[in-house]
Every structure is written in C-alpha cells, then in structure tokens.
PDB file of C-alpha atoms and ligand atoms in Angstrom:
ATOM      1  CA  UNK A   1       0.020  -0.093   0.056  1.00 74.00           C
ATOM      2  CA  UNK A   2       1.123   3.369  -0.527  1.00 84.00           C
ATOM      3  CA  UNK A   3      -0.401   7.102  -0.619  1.00 87.00           C
ATOM      4  CA  UNK A   4      -1.453   6.325  -4.148  1.00 93.00           C
ATOM      5  CA  UNK A   5      -4.195   3.643  -2.736  1.00 94.00           C
ATOM      6  CA  UNK A   6      -5.335   6.151   0.154  1.00 94.00           C
ATOM      7  CA  UNK A   7      -6.387   8.754  -2.490  1.00 93.00           C
ATOM      8  CA  UNK A   8      -9.148   9.112  -4.865  1.00 95.00           C
ATOM      9  CA  UNK A   9      -9.429  10.994  -7.608  1.00 94.00           C
ATOM     10  CA  UNK A  10     -12.499  13.022  -6.379  1.00 93.00           C
ATOM     11  CA  UNK A  11     -10.427  13.816  -2.794  1.00 94.00           C
ATOM     12  CA  UNK A  12      -8.119  16.176  -4.993  1.00 94.00           C
ATOM     13  CA  UNK A  13      -8.909  20.134  -6.135  1.00 92.00           C
ATOM     14  CA  UNK A  14     -10.523  19.733  -9.508  1.00 91.00           C
ATOM     15  CA  UNK A  15      -7.246  22.088 -10.555  1.00 91.00           C
ATOM     16  CA  UNK A  16      -4.432  20.187  -8.652  1.00 92.00           C
ATOM     17  CA  UNK A  17      -1.655  19.101 -10.699  1.00 93.00           C
ATOM     18  CA  UNK A  18      -0.780  15.519 -11.094  1.00 94.00           C
ATOM     19  CA  UNK A  19       2.651  14.509 -12.806  1.00 95.00           C
ATOM     20  CA  UNK A  20       2.908  11.538 -14.979  1.00 96.00           C
ATOM     21  CA  UNK A  21       6.328  10.164 -15.796  1.00 97.00           C
ATOM     22  CA  UNK A  22       6.584   7.451 -18.341  1.00 98.00           C
ATOM     23  CA  UNK A  23       8.756   4.478 -17.059  1.00 97.00           C
ATOM     24  CA  UNK A  24      10.007   3.796 -20.615  1.00 97.00           C
ATOM     25  CA  UNK A  25      10.846   7.258 -22.224  1.00 97.00           C
ATOM     26  CA  UNK A  26      10.776   9.557 -19.497  1.00 97.00           C
ATOM     27  CA  UNK A  27       8.395  12.138 -21.123  1.00 96.00           C
ATOM     28  CA  UNK A  28       6.683  13.978 -18.363  1.00 96.00           C
ATOM     29  CA  UNK A  29       2.988  15.248 -18.815  1.00 94.00           C
ATOM     30  CA  UNK A  30       0.465  17.006 -16.025  1.00 94.00           C
ATOM     31  CA  UNK A  31      -2.728  16.294 -15.861  1.00 94.00           C
ATOM     32  CA  UNK A  32      -5.593  17.563 -13.221  1.00 95.00           C
ATOM     33  CA  UNK A  33      -8.840  15.747 -11.997  1.00 95.00           C
ATOM     34  CA  UNK A  34     -10.664  18.181 -13.902  1.00 95.00           C
ATOM     35  CA  UNK A  35      -9.141  16.501 -17.331  1.00 94.00           C
ATOM     36  CA  UNK A  36      -9.650  13.186 -16.143  1.00 93.00           C
ATOM     37  CA  UNK A  37     -13.275  13.295 -14.519  1.00 94.00           C
ATOM     38  CA  UNK A  38     -13.946  14.830 -18.201  1.00 94.00           C
ATOM     39  CA  UNK A  39     -12.932  11.604 -19.696  1.00 90.00           C
ATOM     40  CA  UNK A  40     -15.549   9.451 -17.809  1.00 90.00           C
ATOM     41  CA  UNK A  41     -16.834   8.348 -14.638  1.00 88.00           C
ATOM     42  CA  UNK A  42     -13.292   8.410 -12.626  1.00 89.00           C
ATOM     43  CA  UNK A  43     -13.815   9.892  -9.446  1.00 92.00           C
ATOM     44  CA  UNK A  44     -14.098   6.762  -7.889  1.00 95.00           C
ATOM     45  CA  UNK A  45     -10.915   5.660  -8.779  1.00 95.00           C
ATOM     46  CA  UNK A  46      -7.896   5.344  -6.334  1.00 96.00           C
ATOM     47  CA  UNK A  47      -4.789   6.956  -7.836  1.00 96.00           C
ATOM     48  CA  UNK A  48      -2.930   3.796  -7.685  1.00 96.00           C
ATOM     49  CA  UNK A  49      -5.839   2.706 -10.295  1.00 96.00           C
ATOM     50  CA  UNK A  50      -5.174   6.033 -12.500  1.00 95.00           C
ATOM     51  CA  UNK A  51      -1.824   5.394 -12.671  1.00 96.00           C
ATOM     52  CA  UNK A  52      -2.367   1.814 -13.874  1.00 96.00           C
ATOM     53  CA  UNK A  53      -4.615   2.669 -16.445  1.00 94.00           C
ATOM     54  CA  UNK A  54      -2.125   6.115 -17.647  1.00 94.00           C
ATOM     55  CA  UNK A  55      -0.180   5.065 -21.062  1.00 95.00           C
ATOM     56  CA  UNK A  56       2.438   7.390 -22.244  1.00 96.00           C
ATOM     57  CA  UNK A  57       1.349   9.423 -25.376  1.00 94.00           C
ATOM     58  CA  UNK A  58       4.343   9.647 -27.157  1.00 94.00           C
ATOM     59  CA  UNK A  59       4.071   8.180 -30.438  1.00 94.00           C
ATOM     60  CA  UNK A  60       4.797   4.660 -30.324  1.00 96.00           C
ATOM     61  CA  UNK A  61       5.853   4.648 -26.792  1.00 97.00           C
ATOM     62  CA  UNK A  62       2.538   3.584 -25.016  1.00 96.00           C
ATOM     63  CA  UNK A  63       4.355   2.799 -21.735  1.00 97.00           C
ATOM     64  CA  UNK A  64       3.405   2.519 -18.271  1.00 97.00           C
ATOM     65  CA  UNK A  65       3.073   5.946 -16.289  1.00 97.00           C
ATOM     66  CA  UNK A  66       4.802   6.727 -12.831  1.00 96.00           C
ATOM     67  CA  UNK A  67       2.060   9.348 -10.676  1.00 96.00           C
ATOM     68  CA  UNK A  68       3.406  12.158  -8.661  1.00 94.00           C
ATOM     69  CA  UNK A  69       1.919  14.931  -7.010  1.00 89.00           C
ATOM     70  CA  UNK A  70       4.485  17.211  -7.405  1.00 80.00           C
ATOM     71  CA  UNK A  71       3.591  20.069  -4.777  1.00 65.00           C
ATOM     72  CA  UNK A  72       1.318  17.595  -2.231  1.00 54.00           C
ATOM     73  CA  UNK A  73       0.475  19.379   0.703  1.00 53.00           C
ATOM     74  CA  UNK A  74       2.564  22.796  -0.110  1.00 50.00           C
ATOM     75  CA  UNK A  75      -0.097  24.302  -2.342  1.00 47.00           C
ATOM     76  CA  UNK A  76      -2.984  23.436  -0.722  1.00 49.00           C
ATOM     77  CA  UNK A  77      -5.434  26.295  -1.756  1.00 50.00           C
ATOM     78  CA  UNK A  78      -3.162  27.844  -3.905  1.00 49.00           C
ATOM     79  CA  UNK A  79      -2.709  25.392  -6.663  1.00 49.00           C
ATOM     80  CA  UNK A  80      -5.343  27.179  -9.079  1.00 49.00           C
ATOM     81  CA  UNK A  81      -2.917  30.103  -9.655  1.00 47.00           C
ATOM     82  CA  UNK A  82      -0.261  28.006 -11.119  1.00 46.00           C
ATOM     83  CA  UNK A  83      -0.199  27.765 -15.057  1.00 46.00           C
TER      84      UNK A  83
HETATM   85 ZN1  LIG B   1       6.802   7.048 -22.939  1.00 94.14          ZN
END
C-alpha cells in the first residue's frame, strides 16, 4: 500500500496538478483531476488505479506511467494560481 491507494481522484482539488512520468521514455505530462473526470466516471478511482490506466502518449511508446503529486501538501488552496 502506498499513498496512491489512500486517495481517490475526487478527493483532490479539481485543479490540482498530477505529474505523470513515463517509465519507458521519461516523458512527463501533467493532468488535473478535472481533465480526467471529463474523460469518464473516474471519481471513484484510487490514484493507484489512475496510474495503472495511464499510458504514455508519445508516438509509438505507450509505456506505463508513474504518478506523482509534485507539490502535495505545500500548495493546498493555492494550486489554482499555477499556470
Ligand atoms: Zn513514453
């Protein structure tokens, strides 16, 4: 068990930044819970499940992703201001 198993997507601020890093090619992309929720009914997913479903979008890669919250705890109530 990790903290990824303790947080559901709907527990996060809609504008929180989730960092996804490809385990294969190292490509990093950022997503917000709002973006993921717009794709489907994912609010009940644990972050570990979100991570398991994420795939790299680099052409020809499709590698598994590692999910992290870069500023977890530090920017609560402040994340909306980060572009
Ligand atoms: Zn990749």
